[in-house]
XYZ file of C-alpha atoms in Angstrom:
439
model
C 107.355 99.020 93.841
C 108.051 96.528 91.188
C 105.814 94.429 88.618
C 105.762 91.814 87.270
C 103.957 90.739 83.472
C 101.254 88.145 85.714
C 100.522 91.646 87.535
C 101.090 94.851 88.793
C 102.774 94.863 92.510
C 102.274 98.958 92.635
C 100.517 99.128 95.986
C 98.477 102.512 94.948
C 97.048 100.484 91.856
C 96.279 97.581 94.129
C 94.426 100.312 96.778
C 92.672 101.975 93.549
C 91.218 98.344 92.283
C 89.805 96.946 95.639
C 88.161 100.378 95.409
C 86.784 99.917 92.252
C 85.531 96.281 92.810
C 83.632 97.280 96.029
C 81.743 99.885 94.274
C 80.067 97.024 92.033
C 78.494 96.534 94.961
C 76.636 100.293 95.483
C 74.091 101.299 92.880
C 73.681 104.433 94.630
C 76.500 106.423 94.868
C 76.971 109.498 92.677
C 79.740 108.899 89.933
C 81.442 112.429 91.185
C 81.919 111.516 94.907
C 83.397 107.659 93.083
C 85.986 110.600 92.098
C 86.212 112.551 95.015
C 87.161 109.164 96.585
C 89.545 107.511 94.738
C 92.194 110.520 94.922
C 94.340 112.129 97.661
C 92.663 115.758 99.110
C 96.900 116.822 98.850
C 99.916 115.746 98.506
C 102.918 117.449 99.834
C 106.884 116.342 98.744
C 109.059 117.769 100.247
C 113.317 118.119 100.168
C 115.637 119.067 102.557
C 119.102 118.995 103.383
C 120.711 117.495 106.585
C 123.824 117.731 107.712
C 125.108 114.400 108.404
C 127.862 113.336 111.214
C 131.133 112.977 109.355
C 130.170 117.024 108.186
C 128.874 116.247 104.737
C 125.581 117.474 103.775
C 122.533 114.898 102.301
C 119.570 115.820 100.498
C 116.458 113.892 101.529
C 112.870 113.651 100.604
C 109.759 113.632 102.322
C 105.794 112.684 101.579
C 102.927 113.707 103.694
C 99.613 112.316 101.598
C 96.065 113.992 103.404
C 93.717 111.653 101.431
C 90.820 112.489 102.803
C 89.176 114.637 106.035
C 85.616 115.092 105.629
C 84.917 112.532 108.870
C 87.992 114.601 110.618
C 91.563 114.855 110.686
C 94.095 112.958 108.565
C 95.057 110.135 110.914
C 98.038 107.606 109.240
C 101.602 106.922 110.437
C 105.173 108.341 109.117
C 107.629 105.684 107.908
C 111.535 105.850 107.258
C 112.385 103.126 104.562
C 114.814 103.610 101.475
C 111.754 101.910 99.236
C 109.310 105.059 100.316
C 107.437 106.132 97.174
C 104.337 108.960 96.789
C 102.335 105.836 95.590
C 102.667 104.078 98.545
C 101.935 106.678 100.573
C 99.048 107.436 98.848
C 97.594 103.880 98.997
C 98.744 103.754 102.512
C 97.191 107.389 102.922
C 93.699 105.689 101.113
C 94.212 102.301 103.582
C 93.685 105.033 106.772
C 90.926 106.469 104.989
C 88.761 103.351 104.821
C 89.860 101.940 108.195
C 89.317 105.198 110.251
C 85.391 104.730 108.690
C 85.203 101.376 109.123
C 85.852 101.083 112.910
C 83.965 104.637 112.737
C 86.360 107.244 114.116
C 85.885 110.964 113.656
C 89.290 110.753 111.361
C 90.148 110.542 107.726
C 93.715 109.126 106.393
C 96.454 110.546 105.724
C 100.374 108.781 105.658
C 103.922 109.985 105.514
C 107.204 109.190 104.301
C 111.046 109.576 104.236
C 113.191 107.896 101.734
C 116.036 106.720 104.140
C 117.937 104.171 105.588
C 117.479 104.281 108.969
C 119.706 100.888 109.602
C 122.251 103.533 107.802
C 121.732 106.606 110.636
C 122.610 107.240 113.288
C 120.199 109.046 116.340
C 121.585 112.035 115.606
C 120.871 112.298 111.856
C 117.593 110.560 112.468
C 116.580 113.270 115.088
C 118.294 116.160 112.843
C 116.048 114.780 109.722
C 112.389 114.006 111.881
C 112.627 117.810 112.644
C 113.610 119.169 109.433
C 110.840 117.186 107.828
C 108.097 118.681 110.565
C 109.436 121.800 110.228
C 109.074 121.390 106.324
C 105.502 120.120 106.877
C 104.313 123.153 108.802
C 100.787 123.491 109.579
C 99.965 120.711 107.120
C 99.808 118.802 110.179
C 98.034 119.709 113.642
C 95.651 118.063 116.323
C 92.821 119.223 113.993
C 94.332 118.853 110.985
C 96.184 115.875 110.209
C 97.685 113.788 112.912
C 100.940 111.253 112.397
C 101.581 108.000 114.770
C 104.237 105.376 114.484
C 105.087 103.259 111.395
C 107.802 101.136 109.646
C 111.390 102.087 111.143
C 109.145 105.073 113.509
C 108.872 104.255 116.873
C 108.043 106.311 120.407
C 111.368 108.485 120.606
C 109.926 109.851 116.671
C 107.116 110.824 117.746
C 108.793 112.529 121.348
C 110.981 114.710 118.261
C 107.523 115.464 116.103
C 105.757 116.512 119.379
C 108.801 118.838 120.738
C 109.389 120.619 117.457
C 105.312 121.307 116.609
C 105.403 122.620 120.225
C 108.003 124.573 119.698
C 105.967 126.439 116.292
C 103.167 126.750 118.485
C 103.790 128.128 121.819
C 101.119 128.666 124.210
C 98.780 125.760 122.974
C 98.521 122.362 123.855
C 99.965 120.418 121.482
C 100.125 116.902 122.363
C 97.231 115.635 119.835
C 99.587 116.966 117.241
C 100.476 112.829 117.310
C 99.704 109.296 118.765
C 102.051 106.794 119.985
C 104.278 109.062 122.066
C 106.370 107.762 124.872
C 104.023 107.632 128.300
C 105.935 110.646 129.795
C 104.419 113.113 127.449
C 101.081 111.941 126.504
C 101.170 108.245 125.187
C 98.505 105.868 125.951
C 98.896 102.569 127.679
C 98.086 99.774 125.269
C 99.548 101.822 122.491
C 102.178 99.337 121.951
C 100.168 96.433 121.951
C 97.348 98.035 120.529
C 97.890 96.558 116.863
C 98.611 92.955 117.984
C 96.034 92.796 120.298
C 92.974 94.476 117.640
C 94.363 91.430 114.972
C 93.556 88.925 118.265
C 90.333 90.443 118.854
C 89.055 90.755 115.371
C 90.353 87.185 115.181
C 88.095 85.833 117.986
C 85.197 87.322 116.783
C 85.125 86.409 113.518
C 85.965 82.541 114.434
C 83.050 83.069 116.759
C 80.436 84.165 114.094
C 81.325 80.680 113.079
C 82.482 81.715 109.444
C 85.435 79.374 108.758
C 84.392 75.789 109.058
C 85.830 73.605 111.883
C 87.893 76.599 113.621
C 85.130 77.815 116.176
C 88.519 79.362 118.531
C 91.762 80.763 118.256
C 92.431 77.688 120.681
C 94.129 74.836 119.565
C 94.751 76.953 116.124
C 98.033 75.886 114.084
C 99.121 79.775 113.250
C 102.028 81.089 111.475
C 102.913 84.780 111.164
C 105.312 86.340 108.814
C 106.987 89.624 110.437
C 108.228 89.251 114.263
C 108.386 92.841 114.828
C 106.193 94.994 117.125
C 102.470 93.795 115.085
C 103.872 90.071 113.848
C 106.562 89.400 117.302
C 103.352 90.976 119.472
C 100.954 88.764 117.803
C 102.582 85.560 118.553
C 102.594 86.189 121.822
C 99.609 87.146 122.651
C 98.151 84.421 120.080
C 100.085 81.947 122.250
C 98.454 83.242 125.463
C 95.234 82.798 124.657
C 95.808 79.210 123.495
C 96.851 79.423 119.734
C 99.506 77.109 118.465
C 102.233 78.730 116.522
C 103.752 76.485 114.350
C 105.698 79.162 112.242
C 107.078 82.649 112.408
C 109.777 84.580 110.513
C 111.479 88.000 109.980
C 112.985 89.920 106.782
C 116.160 87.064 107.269
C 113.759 84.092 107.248
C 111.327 81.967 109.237
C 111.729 78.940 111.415
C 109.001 76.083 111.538
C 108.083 73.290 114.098
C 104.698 71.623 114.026
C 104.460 70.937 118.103
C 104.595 74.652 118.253
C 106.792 77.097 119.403
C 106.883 79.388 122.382
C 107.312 83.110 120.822
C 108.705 84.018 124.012
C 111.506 81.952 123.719
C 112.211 83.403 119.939
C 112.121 86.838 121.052
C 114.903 85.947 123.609
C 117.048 84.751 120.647
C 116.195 87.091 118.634
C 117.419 89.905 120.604
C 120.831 87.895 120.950
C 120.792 86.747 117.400
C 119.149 89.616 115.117
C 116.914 86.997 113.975
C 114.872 84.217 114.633
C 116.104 82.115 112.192
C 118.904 79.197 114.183
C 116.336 78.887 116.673
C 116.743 75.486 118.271
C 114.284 72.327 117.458
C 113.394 74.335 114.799
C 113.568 74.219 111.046
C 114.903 76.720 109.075
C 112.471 78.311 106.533
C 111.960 81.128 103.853
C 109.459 83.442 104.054
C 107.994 82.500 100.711
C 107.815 78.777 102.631
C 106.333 80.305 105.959
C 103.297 82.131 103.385
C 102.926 78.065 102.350
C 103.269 76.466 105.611
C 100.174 73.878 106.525
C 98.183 76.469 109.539
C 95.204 76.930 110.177
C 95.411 80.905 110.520
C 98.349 82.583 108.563
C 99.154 86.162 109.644
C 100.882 88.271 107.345
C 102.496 90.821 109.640
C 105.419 92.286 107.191
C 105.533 94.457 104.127
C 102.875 95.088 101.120
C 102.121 92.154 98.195
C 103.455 89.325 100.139
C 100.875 87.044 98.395
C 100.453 87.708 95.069
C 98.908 85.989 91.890
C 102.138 83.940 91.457
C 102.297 82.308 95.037
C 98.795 82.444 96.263
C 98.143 79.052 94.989
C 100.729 77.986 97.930
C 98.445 79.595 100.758
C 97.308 76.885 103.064
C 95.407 78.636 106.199
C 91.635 78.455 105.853
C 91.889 81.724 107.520
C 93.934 85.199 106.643
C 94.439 87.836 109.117
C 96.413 90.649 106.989
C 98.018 92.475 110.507
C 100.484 93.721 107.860
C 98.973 96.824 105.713
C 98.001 95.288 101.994
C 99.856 92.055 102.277
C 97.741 90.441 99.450
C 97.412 91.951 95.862
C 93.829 91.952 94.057
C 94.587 88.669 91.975
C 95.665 86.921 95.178
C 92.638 87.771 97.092
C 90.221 86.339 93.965
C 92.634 83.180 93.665
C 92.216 82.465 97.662
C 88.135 83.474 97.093
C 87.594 80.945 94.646
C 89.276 78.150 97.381
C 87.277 79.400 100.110
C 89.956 80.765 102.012
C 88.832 83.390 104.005
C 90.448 86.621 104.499
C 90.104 89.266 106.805
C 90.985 92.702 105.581
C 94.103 94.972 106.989
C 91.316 97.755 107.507
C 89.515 95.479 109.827
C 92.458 93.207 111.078
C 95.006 95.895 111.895
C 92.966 98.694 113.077
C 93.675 98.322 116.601
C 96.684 100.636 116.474
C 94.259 103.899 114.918
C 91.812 103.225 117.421
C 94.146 103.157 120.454
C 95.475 106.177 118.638
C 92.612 107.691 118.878
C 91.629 107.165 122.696
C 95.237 108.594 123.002
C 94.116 112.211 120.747
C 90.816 111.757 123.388
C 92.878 111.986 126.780
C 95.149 114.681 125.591
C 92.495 117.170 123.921
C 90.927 116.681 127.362
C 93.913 116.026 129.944
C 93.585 112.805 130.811
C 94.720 109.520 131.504
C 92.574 106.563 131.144
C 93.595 103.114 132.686
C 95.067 99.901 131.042
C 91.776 98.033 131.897
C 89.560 101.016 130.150
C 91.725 101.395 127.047
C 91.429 97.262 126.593
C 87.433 97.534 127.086
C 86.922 99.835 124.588
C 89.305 98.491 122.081
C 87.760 95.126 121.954
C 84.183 96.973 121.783
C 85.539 98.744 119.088
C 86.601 95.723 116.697
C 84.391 93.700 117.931
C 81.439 96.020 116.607
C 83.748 96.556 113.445
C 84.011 92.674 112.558
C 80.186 92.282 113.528
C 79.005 95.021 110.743
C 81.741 93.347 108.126
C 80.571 90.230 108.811
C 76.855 91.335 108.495
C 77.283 93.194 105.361
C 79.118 90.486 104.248
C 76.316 88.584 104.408
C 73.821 90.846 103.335
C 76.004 91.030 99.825
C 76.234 87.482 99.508
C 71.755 87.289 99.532
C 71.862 90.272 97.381
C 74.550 88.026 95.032
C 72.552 85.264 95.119
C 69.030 86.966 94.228
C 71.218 87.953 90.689
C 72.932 91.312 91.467
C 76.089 91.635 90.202
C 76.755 88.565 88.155
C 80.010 90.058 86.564
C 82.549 88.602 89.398
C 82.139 85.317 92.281
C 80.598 86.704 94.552
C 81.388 89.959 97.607
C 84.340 88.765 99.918
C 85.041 90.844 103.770
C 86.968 93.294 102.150
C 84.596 94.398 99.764
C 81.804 94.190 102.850
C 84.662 96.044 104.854
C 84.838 98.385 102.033
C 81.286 99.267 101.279
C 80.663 99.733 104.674
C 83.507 102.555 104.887
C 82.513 104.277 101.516
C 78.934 104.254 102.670
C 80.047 106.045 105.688
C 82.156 108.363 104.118
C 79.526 109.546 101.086
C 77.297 109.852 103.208
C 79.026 112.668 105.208
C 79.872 114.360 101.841
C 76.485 114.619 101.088
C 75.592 115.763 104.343
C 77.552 118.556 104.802
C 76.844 119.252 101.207
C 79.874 120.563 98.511
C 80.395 124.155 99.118
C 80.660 127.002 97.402
């Protein structure tokens, strides 16, 4: 990642301070577990040759961060990008942590990594490289161990090769829990796909409901924009569109288009398959993505890559409401800029959590055979965030009084990440303690 002298853009330091500015918030946690917490349980690089198509042989590396287990198994994605660092992965690894406790699943977090171009590969090298990499990974990962899904340039057809070549180690067992978001064929689970977009939309309507952001009760009639029109920010619009949402902006890693009647996502996606990009799209204007972040919305999704809004653009922000779908959009000086203007902002670990939970009914049916219905897998997913933004919104709340009473005069005042926050360290200390520290 890069810096800057206004701040640091490194994604693990960003990870690290949110951590450190919800515990100002707990007076009772023991300073060892604050230590126990922070860090990774293991980190594994790995490197491996591949031979590539025209014959020659490349040397690639591979991360698989296991941040922490004590609520279960490592539970985070794998994700093929030529920017892949260990520090990402590790705050990306810590990011599964706290969102596996805060819609309270029996997981921990873990992510992985390949430094690679897959716009650069073909299927072949991608295939030959996904199996080298599990093969290098052994039994660091396993249905009761740590358990990969989808991510960032990882889609169904990685997760088919992951799943054949663990089987293959392990004959005799039933491995499809090894990993989540497989095709339907061999153990996916419907909604799977969706299961991102549609947890943002939930968590959305909820929080509106609570009646938290002045003058937007619904997501209906709501001027949105979303950065990223890929599978979370090209999913979102639609289904923010269906249920009566006005988008007004969206954009991809070539730019953004903007019309203030709204536009129908549907349409986009159409030209985006025939274009590569949304940008051209008629009626529209033609926007940047640091002019989509600043477009005048009521809800802005950030549905793309890490520090999108940072201390030198957050000023720009015009939503009264942030929904980070995108995993740790917003650096630590952003989110205190957009505090002290009372622009709300709902945390990635509450926002985007639909995919780990859908991954998680999807470990549930294959430990125990099964195959649960569109209608079921919806039901519980909107229980799930639903009863996630509820508890973030109450301890939200229950900071603020404790705030007011004189606790904690050293910042403004607890935002819903640090309730979010809180409420997974809580959770996870707790287990710690119960199953004490042995030997």
């Amino acid at each position: 990642m890069q810096s800057t002298k206004a701040e640091n853009l490194d994604l693990f330091v960003n990870a690290q301070l949110q951590f450190k500015r919800a515990l100002t918030w707990i007076d009772d946690l023991k300073a060892g577990i604050v230590d126990y917490l922070i860090n990774p349980n293991r980190t594994i690089h790995v490197r491996f040759p591949i031979h590539m198509d025209d014959e020659s042989i490349q040397t690639f590396h591979g991360f698989r961060v296991l941040h922490n287990r004590v609520r279960g198994p490592g539970k985070g994605g794998i994700r093929y990008h030529p920017d892949v660092t260990e520090a990402e992965v590790s705050a990306l690894a810590a990011f599964m942590t706290w969102k596996t406790a805060v819609v309270d699943l029996p997981f921990g977090g873990g992510k992985g990594g390949i430094v690679c171009n897959p716009k650069e590969l073909s299927r072949g090298e991608l295939r030959r490289i996904t199996r080298r990499f599990v093969t290098e990974l052994g039994d660091a990962i396993g249905p009761y161990t740590d358990i990969p899904a989808p991510d960032v340039y990882t889609d169904q057809q990685t997760m088919a090769w992951i799943y054949d070549t663990f089987d293959m180690m392990h004959p005799g067992e039933n491995n499809l829990a090894v990993v989540t978001g497989k095709p339907l064929d061999i153990g996916g689970s419907v909604g799977r796909n969706e299961a991102t977009a549609k947890g943002s939309l939930f968590a959305t309507q909820q929080l509106l409901k609570r009646g938290v952001v002045a003058g937007l009760p619904a997501v209906q009639d709501a001027r949105v924009a979303i950065q990223g029109f890929g599978n979370a920010g090209g999913t979102a619009a639609r289904l923010f569109y269906e249920d009566g949402a006005r988008i007004v902006a969206v954009s991809d890693s070539q730019g953004g288009i903007g019309l203030d009647s709204g536009i129908d996502p549907n349409k986009v996606l159409a030209h985006k398959k025939k274009h590569g990009s949304v940008v051209g799209f008629p009626g529209c204007t033609d926007i940047s993505n640091e002019e989509l972040l600043a477009y005048d919305c009521d809800i802005l999704i950030p549905a793309a890559l890490e520090c999108q809004i940072r201390a030198d653009n957050a000023n720009n922000v015009k939503a009264r409401l942030i929904v980070e779908a995108a995993n740790g959009p917003l650096t630590m000086a952003a989110d205190e800029n957009l505090q002290s203007k009372n622009i709300l902002v709902l945390p990635d670990i509450v926002a985007n959590s639909g995919g780990v939970v859908v991954s998680y009914f999807e470990w549930v049916q294959n430990l125990e055979n099964q195959q649960w219905d569109l209608e079921k897998v919806e039901k519980l997913l909107k229980k799930r965030m639903t009863r996630a933004v509820d508890e973030t919104v109450d301890r939200w709340t229950a900071l603020d009084e404790k705030y007011r009473s004189g606790f904690n005069g050293s910042h403004s005042g607890p935002n819903l990440r640090d309730a979010a926050l809180v409420t997974a360290i809580k959770r996870i200390a707790t287990v710690v303690l119960q199953r004490d520290i042995w030997p």
